[in-house]
Amino acid sequence: MSIQTNLHGRLRNTSLPASNCLLPVFEAVSNAIHAIEDAGVPSSQGRITVRIDRTTQSSLGFDHPAKRPGPDAKGDIVGFTILDNGIGLNDANMESFRTLDSEYKAARGGRGVGRLLWLKAFDRAEVESVFMNGANETQKRVFSFDARQGVSEPIVVDVPTEQRGTQIRLRGFSKRFQQSAPKTAKAIARALFEHCLWYFVRPGGAPCILIEDDDEALDLNDVYDEHMVAAATTESVDVKGAAFDLIHIKLSALSARGHNIAFCAANRLVTQESLKGRIPGLFGTLRDADTAFVYECYVSSPLLDERVRSERTSFDIEEEPLEMFATGEVSQRDIREAVVERATAFLSDYLKEKHRLSKERVDSFVSHKAPRYRPILARIPEEQLVVDPDITDRDLDLLLHKQLAEIESQLRSDGHDIMHPQPEESFPDYRARLDTYLQTVADIKRSDLANYVSHRRVIVDLLDAAVRKQPDGTYAREDLIHTLIMPMRTDSNDSHFETCNLWLVDERLAFHDYMASDKPLGAIPITGATDCTEPDIVALNIFDNPMLVADGSNLPPAALIVVELKRPMRNDAAQGEGKDPIEQALGYLDRIRQGKVQTSHGRLIPGSEHIPGFCYVLCDLTPTVVQRCKLHDAIRTSDGLGYFFYNKNYGAYVEIISFDRLVNMAKERNKAFFDKLGLPTT
């Protein structure tokens, strides 16, 4: 008993993604190529025409884009007409056409379902075919094919004067697919060329294929000449006993394509995969002599012909079988890895320049912007360091940081076992493992140090820029410089060590028991003060509030330090704490001592009124500031950029540091570190 076929059900179960909207047209062209081969017509004499059918101007509304002024305005694509001079739909071919899942073209990888795709994207197909019957008489067969009635009853007539060939009109382009389809003849020609590329690079070549769009005509042979940089190279590779043929192709960079693997079945393109990230150094375009190109590898195999799904959009091959279900069958991963290996070998000479430029990019970035990564570069696999020479600093930093994080993670994992020799591990082997671990630790520590020194370089540059005159002729506010040295309105309890840059003033200030920035004296626990309403403290502006530091953790602390900041080029210094930054710093020091200095834990310090004091005044040496320095009997520094003196009444050493001197001293103190890391010092 025969089994009936439901056409509607078959169409419902046939998949055609919108991204493959032109696949029905490509299937018709592939059939036309087969028809020419079956007719015994040499490829040089074969001819296929693909006409793009559009809406006419008269059928469009006046608001339609095609009605807008312009000589190139064209209507929407509503269908395609494909003509060939092949063997035609003779009785055997017609019987195959009527039979779903026909095996008539099984030897070519045909699945007998290509025409179903016509009805997925179009309402109907209208067919006229001239052929030779069994009596060598020329006849024409005309019929239609749609989802409602299937294949209509053909009309067959004698046409003794007509040439063999077939014309297929695909009508009623579905809106869903129409919107996804390329809009120009050039784009359609390029897509068809990519799909049929195998026919062009095979021995014997492809028939002449023309794309016609109103008065525009494109020959795919011209597209081939435009896109191909050199002749294709072929080779075969064995994957678990299955043979695969590879065609290495260099396409012109003008094709606006990426580097891809193209998997084919029955001499037709099925899927493409990008090679991005799969071959180290394969970035951007490559060069063959003076010509830029992109690379594609076309892969075909009897296995792919056998495993292609009926819609020709994918393969029935496992990507990567689970280990417990693993068999000797070929997986997509197996095929991909074999192809990538051969593609890498084919491109090796072209990738050398990319590798050189990549190394220069990484070396330059690490040397001048991210020296923290230098100690661990040798521990990163070479292929992981082959980057796009045009990669941004941000992306390169993220890539290197990821590698550093992986090394640190592995280091932590190894650290749990490093102190315990493994069973049956000899002492020399254990010693070698321990030495490797310790060397990795040393490299990570050097990386941390390099990162800290790089941070200092950035802070020095920011300070240097902050004290210079701005484009609008003004100078930076005090609070900007203040924040560079230490965040405002914070103290040691809520300010992280990395956010404080007191080393700009004095390296010793990096080590302290307690530190407060821009807070009233009454809110600072080391002062012992309770009255926070005194005008000279509460009424101070943001930039007049000092940073207060108690140095050391023993009793008593080594010193009290007051740092006072003024806006660059400020020139209004005068007598009195309100105007003289030197008097202001000494006044703060005196008030702190009178409040009975305490540790940060609230313990009184005996004799705190005699604790040594250090006052740093950061300001430019404007005329009024210089005048105040002279009145305090201060001594000018040898470079002429600062003053210093000791006030015995306050028991305090005072240093007035110009911003130029502050920047210069920071650079000089760190010069050896900057030089070691290759960072500029000027």
XYZ file of C-alpha atoms in Angstrom:
682
model
C 0.000 0.000 0.000
C 1.437 3.359 -1.055
C 1.939 6.247 1.379
C 0.447 9.575 0.352
C 2.347 12.839 0.673
C 0.715 15.977 2.036
C 2.281 18.992 0.264
C 0.999 21.463 2.851
C 2.490 19.368 5.639
C 5.828 19.064 3.844
C 5.942 22.834 3.331
C 5.083 23.437 6.980
C 7.925 21.153 8.041
C 10.417 22.714 5.621
C 12.534 25.433 7.188
C 13.821 28.524 5.380
C 15.306 31.275 7.573
C 14.887 34.845 6.345
C 18.686 35.107 6.178
C 18.529 32.523 3.356
C 15.830 34.421 1.465
C 17.549 33.994 -1.923
C 18.221 30.283 -1.489
C 15.181 29.315 -3.647
C 16.665 31.373 -6.511
C 20.095 29.821 -5.970
C 18.512 26.354 -6.060
C 16.946 27.176 -9.421
C 20.333 28.340 -10.753
C 22.020 25.158 -9.472
C 19.364 23.084 -11.233
C 20.034 25.074 -14.398
C 23.755 24.276 -14.173
C 22.904 20.585 -13.808
C 20.557 20.816 -16.800
C 23.359 22.271 -18.949
C 25.706 19.486 -17.855
C 23.045 16.840 -18.619
C 22.593 18.312 -22.093
C 26.280 17.780 -22.793
C 26.758 21.510 -23.386
C 30.306 22.686 -22.571
C 30.452 25.242 -19.771
C 31.811 27.803 -22.225
C 28.572 27.500 -24.241
C 26.178 27.196 -21.332
C 24.064 30.210 -20.571
C 21.888 31.079 -17.576
C 20.003 34.337 -17.143
C 18.491 35.518 -13.871
C 16.039 38.381 -14.372
C 14.973 40.477 -11.430
C 11.253 41.242 -11.682
C 10.114 44.442 -9.966
C 6.917 46.365 -9.474
C 6.224 48.772 -12.311
C 6.076 52.505 -11.726
C 2.381 52.608 -12.560
C 1.564 50.043 -9.888
C 3.182 52.065 -7.112
C 1.634 54.728 -4.950
C 3.034 58.230 -5.269
C 4.523 57.955 -1.772
C 6.421 54.776 -2.681
C 10.244 55.128 -2.567
C 10.448 54.007 -6.190
C 8.317 57.020 -7.225
C 10.719 59.496 -5.685
C 12.745 61.549 -8.168
C 15.983 60.037 -9.403
C 17.169 58.096 -12.455
C 18.104 55.012 -10.390
C 14.742 54.613 -8.631
C 13.424 51.072 -9.060
C 10.420 49.179 -7.782
C 10.350 46.435 -5.177
C 11.474 42.955 -6.146
C 8.396 40.770 -6.650
C 9.961 37.764 -8.338
C 12.721 36.249 -10.441
C 12.887 34.584 -13.836
C 15.596 31.985 -14.438
C 16.368 30.831 -17.996
C 18.867 28.225 -19.207
C 19.823 26.340 -22.362
C 19.979 22.964 -20.624
C 18.344 19.624 -21.300
C 14.865 20.743 -20.274
C 12.143 18.914 -18.354
C 11.939 15.721 -20.369
C 9.746 12.879 -19.161
C 12.322 11.560 -16.664
C 13.003 15.002 -15.232
C 9.297 15.782 -15.066
C 8.619 12.578 -13.168
C 11.341 13.531 -10.706
C 9.828 17.021 -10.370
C 6.479 15.515 -9.435
C 8.087 13.238 -6.814
C 8.944 14.778 -3.445
C 12.193 13.519 -1.941
C 13.146 12.157 -5.345
C 16.437 10.291 -5.562
C 16.850 11.145 -9.237
C 19.828 13.425 -8.461
C 21.081 11.552 -5.428
C 24.454 10.960 -7.097
C 24.906 14.748 -7.174
C 23.837 15.163 -3.578
C 20.326 16.190 -4.574
C 17.568 15.763 -2.003
C 14.558 16.285 -4.244
C 13.215 19.111 -2.100
C 14.763 22.209 -3.666
C 11.523 23.194 -5.365
C 9.768 23.176 -1.968
C 11.882 26.186 -1.076
C 10.321 28.026 -4.020
C 6.937 27.837 -2.315
C 8.400 28.907 1.057
C 9.446 32.279 -0.384
C 7.099 32.683 -3.399
C 3.418 32.130 -4.062
C 3.967 30.049 -7.185
C 6.352 28.969 -9.901
C 5.459 29.126 -13.592
C 7.492 26.723 -15.740
C 8.052 26.555 -19.503
C 10.535 23.946 -20.703
C 11.595 22.871 -24.191
C 13.017 19.351 -24.435
C 13.618 16.411 -26.757
C 11.193 13.507 -26.276
C 12.001 9.845 -26.812
C 11.369 10.211 -30.547
C 13.879 13.087 -30.770
C 11.036 15.537 -31.300
C 11.198 19.011 -29.775
C 8.339 19.711 -27.389
C 7.392 22.379 -24.853
C 5.895 21.565 -21.461
C 4.069 24.364 -19.564
C 2.717 24.082 -16.032
C 2.520 25.870 -12.706
C 3.446 24.826 -9.198
C 1.874 26.234 -6.034
C 0.910 25.167 -2.529
C -2.823 24.974 -3.328
C -2.843 22.497 -6.212
C 0.742 21.296 -6.366
C 1.784 20.673 -9.972
C -0.906 21.631 -12.475
C -1.648 19.389 -15.409
C 1.101 20.198 -17.922
C 0.320 21.422 -21.411
C 2.636 19.758 -23.923
C 2.935 21.075 -27.492
C 5.307 20.477 -30.395
C 7.780 23.301 -31.045
C 10.110 22.061 -33.772
C 11.868 25.423 -34.230
C 12.627 26.264 -30.592
C 15.882 25.596 -28.759
C 16.073 23.385 -25.689
C 15.985 25.123 -22.340
C 13.852 26.001 -19.340
C 12.279 29.179 -18.040
C 11.141 29.339 -14.410
C 9.196 32.340 -13.159
C 9.101 32.673 -9.362
C 6.144 34.942 -8.589
C 4.694 36.552 -5.468
C 7.789 37.220 -3.356
C 6.728 36.873 0.310
C 6.958 40.161 2.220
C 9.007 38.554 4.996
C 11.684 37.355 2.583
C 11.420 40.391 0.323
C 12.389 42.694 3.189
C 15.472 40.606 4.000
C 16.658 40.258 0.397
C 19.410 42.394 -1.175
C 17.915 45.298 -3.089
C 20.370 45.823 -5.956
C 21.490 43.679 -8.879
C 25.106 44.050 -7.769
C 24.376 42.694 -4.279
C 22.320 39.825 -5.677
C 25.057 38.983 -8.196
C 27.655 38.915 -5.423
C 25.483 36.654 -3.242
C 24.843 34.276 -6.170
C 28.566 34.232 -6.989
C 29.413 33.271 -3.405
C 26.841 30.485 -3.462
C 28.053 29.113 -6.802
C 31.753 29.849 -6.335
C 32.636 26.152 -6.422
C 31.468 25.937 -10.014
C 33.817 28.786 -10.993
C 36.936 27.309 -9.389
C 36.330 23.673 -10.437
C 38.034 22.284 -13.553
C 35.981 23.319 -16.566
C 34.509 26.384 -14.879
C 30.900 27.563 -14.786
C 28.422 28.489 -17.534
C 27.885 32.134 -18.367
C 25.504 33.452 -15.681
C 23.918 36.858 -16.252
C 21.932 38.961 -13.781
C 19.494 41.302 -15.549
C 17.724 44.149 -13.782
C 15.794 46.388 -16.212
C 18.554 47.804 -18.446
C 21.365 46.653 -16.116
C 23.206 43.395 -16.835
C 25.961 41.789 -14.756
C 28.078 38.810 -15.796
C 29.209 36.599 -12.909
C 32.452 35.994 -14.786
C 33.158 39.701 -14.315
C 32.294 39.359 -10.629
C 34.724 36.426 -10.482
C 37.494 38.481 -12.098
C 36.765 41.374 -9.729
C 36.870 39.276 -6.579
C 39.512 36.631 -7.218
C 43.084 37.669 -6.427
C 44.738 34.475 -7.671
C 43.893 30.989 -8.833
C 42.388 28.706 -6.220
C 44.572 26.102 -4.493
C 43.139 22.666 -3.742
C 44.134 19.908 -1.345
C 42.560 16.978 0.494
C 42.601 16.114 4.175
C 41.542 12.993 6.065
C 39.410 13.360 9.215
C 38.815 10.087 11.036
C 38.788 8.199 7.771
C 36.528 10.634 5.915
C 37.999 12.542 2.958
C 37.479 16.287 2.678
C 38.441 18.468 -0.284
C 39.620 21.994 0.517
C 39.749 24.892 -1.925
C 41.852 27.814 -0.650
C 40.628 31.067 -2.189
C 41.970 34.611 -1.994
C 39.215 37.146 -2.628
C 39.746 40.832 -3.223
C 39.425 42.956 -0.112
C 36.894 45.018 -2.090
C 34.416 42.198 -1.573
C 33.824 43.532 1.953
C 33.911 39.999 3.351
C 35.673 38.521 6.324
C 37.880 35.441 6.478
C 35.561 32.416 6.384
C 35.198 28.684 6.096
C 32.464 27.723 3.608
C 30.958 24.250 4.045
C 29.418 22.875 0.856
C 27.225 19.959 -0.154
C 26.343 18.818 -3.669
C 28.620 21.567 -5.017
C 26.566 24.266 -3.297
C 27.276 26.512 -0.365
C 25.425 25.463 2.801
C 26.930 27.337 5.775
C 29.752 29.761 6.473
C 31.770 30.260 9.649
C 34.024 33.167 10.460
C 37.695 32.425 11.090
C 37.965 35.403 13.411
C 39.891 34.395 16.518
C 40.656 30.898 15.190
C 43.982 31.612 13.471
C 46.536 33.794 15.325
C 47.354 36.862 13.261
C 44.379 36.614 10.911
C 43.202 40.205 11.344
C 41.983 42.690 8.767
C 43.099 42.066 5.217
C 46.166 40.138 4.086
C 48.471 41.073 1.224
C 49.673 39.143 -1.785
C 52.337 41.340 -3.402
C 50.530 44.692 -3.704
C 46.999 43.278 -3.525
C 44.927 43.121 -0.353
C 42.759 40.053 0.030
C 40.530 38.102 2.381
C 40.734 34.338 2.705
C 38.052 31.697 2.290
C 38.291 27.940 2.401
C 35.586 25.953 0.612
C 35.102 22.503 2.128
C 33.329 19.638 0.380
C 33.069 15.925 1.067
C 30.857 12.921 0.340
C 30.129 12.956 4.073
C 28.807 16.527 3.836
C 26.734 15.564 0.766
C 25.232 12.716 2.769
C 24.618 14.662 5.982
C 23.257 17.940 4.585
C 19.730 18.602 5.791
C 16.981 18.777 3.225
C 16.718 22.585 3.409
C 20.475 22.879 2.670
C 20.950 25.345 5.527
C 22.827 23.040 7.950
C 24.254 19.550 8.454
C 23.128 16.597 10.510
C 26.513 16.325 12.240
C 27.098 16.639 15.985
C 29.025 19.734 17.001
C 30.851 17.927 19.798
C 29.379 14.680 21.159
C 29.345 14.276 24.914
C 32.297 12.201 26.100
C 30.090 9.408 27.430
C 28.425 9.142 24.014
C 31.570 9.709 21.980
C 32.024 7.425 18.988
C 34.390 7.242 16.081
C 32.094 9.456 14.020
C 33.346 12.788 12.722
C 32.057 15.839 14.585
C 31.817 19.397 13.303
C 34.594 20.286 15.705
C 36.836 17.623 14.156
C 36.197 18.999 10.678
C 36.688 22.610 11.769
C 39.978 21.901 13.549
C 41.356 20.023 10.529
C 40.365 22.859 8.193
C 41.818 25.534 10.485
C 45.101 23.617 10.687
C 45.416 23.465 6.886
C 44.257 27.066 6.485
C 46.933 28.168 8.960
C 49.570 26.329 6.936
C 48.315 27.861 3.678
C 48.387 31.394 5.140
C 51.640 31.073 7.101
C 53.710 33.253 4.755
C 51.033 35.946 4.654
C 50.694 36.022 8.455
C 54.362 36.737 9.197
C 53.932 40.482 8.764
C 50.811 40.431 10.959
C 52.768 38.628 13.679
C 55.554 41.219 13.476
C 53.146 44.160 13.710
C 51.295 42.444 16.546
C 54.493 41.991 18.546
C 55.415 45.644 18.009
C 51.954 46.717 19.190
C 52.148 44.664 22.396
C 55.766 45.668 23.114
C 55.013 49.367 22.601
C 51.914 49.281 24.793
C 53.661 47.416 27.606
C 56.780 49.580 27.431
C 55.062 52.956 27.426
C 51.622 52.486 28.947
C 51.333 49.219 30.862
C 54.748 48.064 32.162
C 53.066 45.987 34.840
C 52.585 43.243 32.237
C 56.243 43.004 31.226
C 57.247 40.469 33.916
C 54.489 38.044 32.865
C 54.718 38.334 29.060
C 56.987 35.303 28.861
C 54.357 33.269 30.735
C 51.548 34.033 28.280
C 51.204 31.524 25.399
C 52.582 33.065 22.223
C 49.337 32.603 20.298
C 47.487 34.592 22.972
C 49.745 37.581 22.331
C 49.041 37.733 18.603
C 46.629 40.659 18.535
C 45.168 42.886 15.881
C 47.745 45.666 15.339
C 44.825 48.133 15.318
C 43.489 46.992 18.699
C 42.625 49.831 21.084
C 44.594 50.414 24.275
C 41.485 49.563 26.267
C 40.932 46.209 24.590
C 44.622 45.314 24.738
C 44.738 46.150 28.436
C 41.671 43.970 29.046
C 43.261 41.098 27.122
C 46.541 41.285 29.062
C 44.717 41.705 32.362
C 42.729 38.544 31.633
C 45.970 36.661 31.054
C 47.430 38.065 34.279
C 44.306 37.026 36.189
C 44.577 33.481 34.818
C 48.228 33.249 35.883
C 47.366 34.531 39.371
C 44.461 32.072 39.619
C 46.703 29.167 38.657
C 49.305 30.425 41.118
C 46.772 30.318 43.952
C 45.724 26.822 42.962
C 49.323 25.606 42.832
C 50.102 27.296 46.149
C 47.816 24.952 48.089
C 49.878 21.934 47.065
C 53.353 23.386 46.619
C 54.514 22.719 50.180
C 53.601 19.056 49.971
C 55.533 16.691 47.676
C 53.311 14.492 45.572
C 53.277 10.706 46.104
C 56.260 9.088 44.406
C 57.613 12.527 43.441
C 61.412 12.620 43.607
C 63.162 15.449 45.397
C 64.685 16.877 42.158
C 61.202 16.925 40.567
C 59.716 18.568 43.657
C 62.529 21.113 43.737
C 61.951 21.942 40.078
C 58.228 22.394 40.739
C 58.932 24.601 43.730
C 61.438 26.727 41.792
C 58.914 27.218 38.988
C 56.253 28.259 41.480
C 58.558 30.724 43.263
C 59.689 32.241 39.966
C 56.070 32.799 38.993
C 55.444 34.457 42.372
C 58.428 36.730 41.773
C 57.120 37.706 38.334
C 53.680 38.535 39.734
C 55.243 40.712 42.445
C 57.333 42.529 39.861
C 54.139 43.078 37.894
C 52.472 44.610 40.967
C 55.461 46.899 41.512
C 55.448 47.945 37.865
C 51.754 48.752 38.139
C 52.379 50.958 41.181
C 55.234 52.809 39.489
C 53.077 53.327 36.387
C 50.396 54.770 38.641
C 52.939 57.238 40.016
C 53.855 58.282 36.476
C 50.214 59.070 35.735
C 49.754 61.041 38.979
C 52.872 63.117 38.303
C 51.621 63.909 34.800
C 48.197 64.897 36.155
C 49.754 67.167 38.761
C 52.017 68.731 36.146
C 48.981 69.456 33.954
C 46.911 70.753 36.883
C 49.389 73.483 37.881
C 49.762 74.838 34.353
C 47.698 77.658 32.899
C 44.570 76.317 31.260
C 43.590 77.193 27.642
C 41.131 79.776 28.969
C 43.932 81.560 30.864
C 42.876 80.381 34.343
C 44.521 77.971 36.762
C 43.146 74.829 38.377
C 41.264 75.106 41.657
C 42.890 74.086 44.913
C 40.450 71.210 45.378
C 41.665 69.501 42.178
C 45.280 69.470 43.399
C 44.075 68.542 46.875
C 42.217 65.507 45.493
C 45.271 64.362 43.561
C 47.236 64.228 46.803
C 44.392 62.775 48.877
C 40.600 62.579 48.458
C 38.820 65.405 50.271
C 36.614 64.999 53.353
C 38.116 61.611 54.152
C 40.421 60.093 56.714
C 42.440 56.924 57.167
C 39.339 54.906 57.972
C 37.588 55.469 54.663
C 40.358 56.340 52.217
C 42.109 53.443 50.474
C 45.896 53.501 50.354
C 45.971 53.553 46.523
C 43.889 56.760 46.451
C 46.423 58.687 48.543
C 49.461 60.208 46.888
C 51.202 61.876 49.820
C 54.482 60.639 48.371
C 54.238 63.655 46.069
C 55.122 65.796 49.095
C 57.321 63.414 51.075
C 57.817 59.646 50.750
C 57.579 59.293 54.545
C 53.996 60.519 54.495
C 52.896 57.271 52.897
C 53.297 55.616 56.327
C 51.133 57.053 59.099
C 48.974 56.169 62.081
C 46.114 58.468 61.175
C 45.389 60.935 58.428
C 42.504 63.341 57.785
C 41.795 65.469 54.770
C 39.567 68.565 54.707
C 37.787 67.915 58.032
C 37.080 70.299 60.947
C 39.404 69.834 63.900
C 36.542 68.740 66.106
C 35.836 65.840 63.778
C 39.432 64.615 63.860
C 39.919 62.099 66.681
C 43.632 62.759 67.204
C 43.109 66.452 68.134
C 41.060 65.960 71.296
C 39.143 69.115 70.381
C 35.464 69.374 71.317
C 34.587 72.907 70.212
C 34.027 72.916 66.477
C 32.460 76.375 66.280
C 35.615 78.519 66.250
C 35.315 80.743 63.160
C 38.890 80.349 62.078
C 38.312 76.612 61.662
C 34.635 76.154 60.844
C 34.588 79.086 58.447
C 37.512 77.918 56.403
C 36.975 77.325 52.725
C 37.443 73.899 51.152
C 40.884 74.740 49.895
C 41.923 76.236 53.204
C 41.228 73.048 55.191
C 44.542 71.208 55.634
C 45.520 67.566 55.596
C 46.622 66.443 59.043
C 48.900 63.476 59.592
C 50.107 61.742 62.745
C 53.241 59.784 61.811
C 53.917 56.392 63.354
C 51.957 54.017 65.552
C 54.022 54.095 68.741
C 53.524 56.417 71.720
C 54.332 59.221 71.151
C 54.124 59.412 67.356
C 57.204 60.661 65.574
C 55.682 63.920 64.373
C 52.618 65.875 63.462
C 52.424 67.082 59.891
C 50.255 69.771 58.426
C 49.969 70.216 54.686
C 48.447 73.457 53.473
C 47.470 74.036 49.823
C 46.816 77.238 47.889
C 45.538 77.816 44.372
C 48.284 78.071 41.715
C 49.565 81.629 41.133
C 47.556 83.033 44.045
C 49.075 86.428 44.919
C 47.173 87.803 47.918
C 49.266 86.593 50.867
C 49.382 89.045 53.795
C 49.888 89.146 57.561
C 47.558 87.039 59.703
C 46.281 83.457 59.558
C 43.496 84.416 57.185
C 45.997 85.519 54.524
C 49.375 84.016 55.361
C 49.478 80.256 54.533
C 52.594 79.855 56.715
C 50.896 81.346 59.779
C 47.824 79.275 58.971
C 49.755 75.977 58.994
C 51.524 76.874 62.254
C 48.190 77.875 63.807
C 46.672 74.485 62.970
C 49.676 72.764 64.498
C 49.364 74.784 67.706
C 45.627 74.087 68.079
C 46.144 70.367 67.630
C 48.782 70.301 70.360
C 46.622 72.310 72.759
C 43.785 69.820 72.304
C 45.925 67.091 73.861
C 46.871 64.873 70.955
C 45.517 61.325 71.003
C 46.181 58.222 68.976
C 43.597 57.180 66.409
C 42.319 54.717 69.061
C 41.630 57.524 71.563
C 44.741 57.097 73.779
C 46.248 60.352 75.098
C 49.871 60.967 74.143
C 51.989 62.240 77.067
C 53.746 65.523 76.352
C 51.850 65.969 73.138
C 52.388 69.734 73.264
C 56.052 69.086 72.473
C 55.544 66.648 69.577
C 57.745 67.702 66.644
C 55.830 69.395 63.887
C 56.332 69.599 60.155
C 54.449 72.079 58.034
C 54.337 71.913 54.243
C 52.890 74.843 52.335
C 52.177 74.079 48.681
C 51.783 77.221 46.601
C 53.404 79.179 43.819
C 56.096 81.701 44.770
C 54.157 84.807 43.807
C 55.494 88.202 45.013
C 53.285 88.285 48.116
C 54.235 84.726 49.092
C 57.938 85.523 48.648
C 57.457 88.590 50.869
C 55.904 86.438 53.647
C 58.804 83.945 53.354
C 61.298 86.759 53.883
C 59.406 88.059 56.915
C 59.582 84.535 58.403
C 63.341 84.569 57.783
C 63.029 81.558 55.484
C 65.972 80.280 53.440
C 65.617 79.883 49.692
C 66.348 76.429 48.261
C 69.265 75.933 45.876
C 66.985 75.593 42.869
C 65.184 78.817 43.758
C 61.800 77.088 43.731
C 61.125 76.938 47.477
C 61.897 78.113 51.016
C 62.469 76.424 54.376
C 63.087 77.404 58.005
C 62.705 76.174 61.573
C 60.413 78.040 63.980
C 61.737 77.294 67.472
C 58.745 78.889 69.212
C 56.406 76.393 67.537
C 58.962 73.598 67.440
C 58.225 73.102 63.790
C 60.094 72.703 60.546
C 58.369 74.622 57.767
C 58.876 74.135 54.053
C 57.295 76.261 51.350
C 57.220 74.229 48.111
C 56.281 75.753 44.776
C 54.257 73.541 42.446
C 57.126 73.461 39.982
C 59.410 72.166 42.710
C 56.761 69.643 43.807
C 56.546 68.194 40.282
C 60.335 68.249 39.761
C 61.049 66.512 43.071
C 58.462 63.814 42.382
C 60.020 63.150 38.986
C 63.553 63.065 40.371
C 62.667 60.702 43.215
C 60.966 58.302 40.807
C 63.299 58.760 37.853
C 65.158 55.494 38.407
C 61.873 53.558 38.509
C 60.521 55.313 35.412
C 63.760 54.667 33.518
C 63.714 50.984 34.469
C 60.204 50.603 33.091
C 60.897 52.666 29.981
C 58.512 55.447 31.030
C 59.315 59.028 29.952
C 60.611 61.323 32.679
C 60.157 64.594 30.830
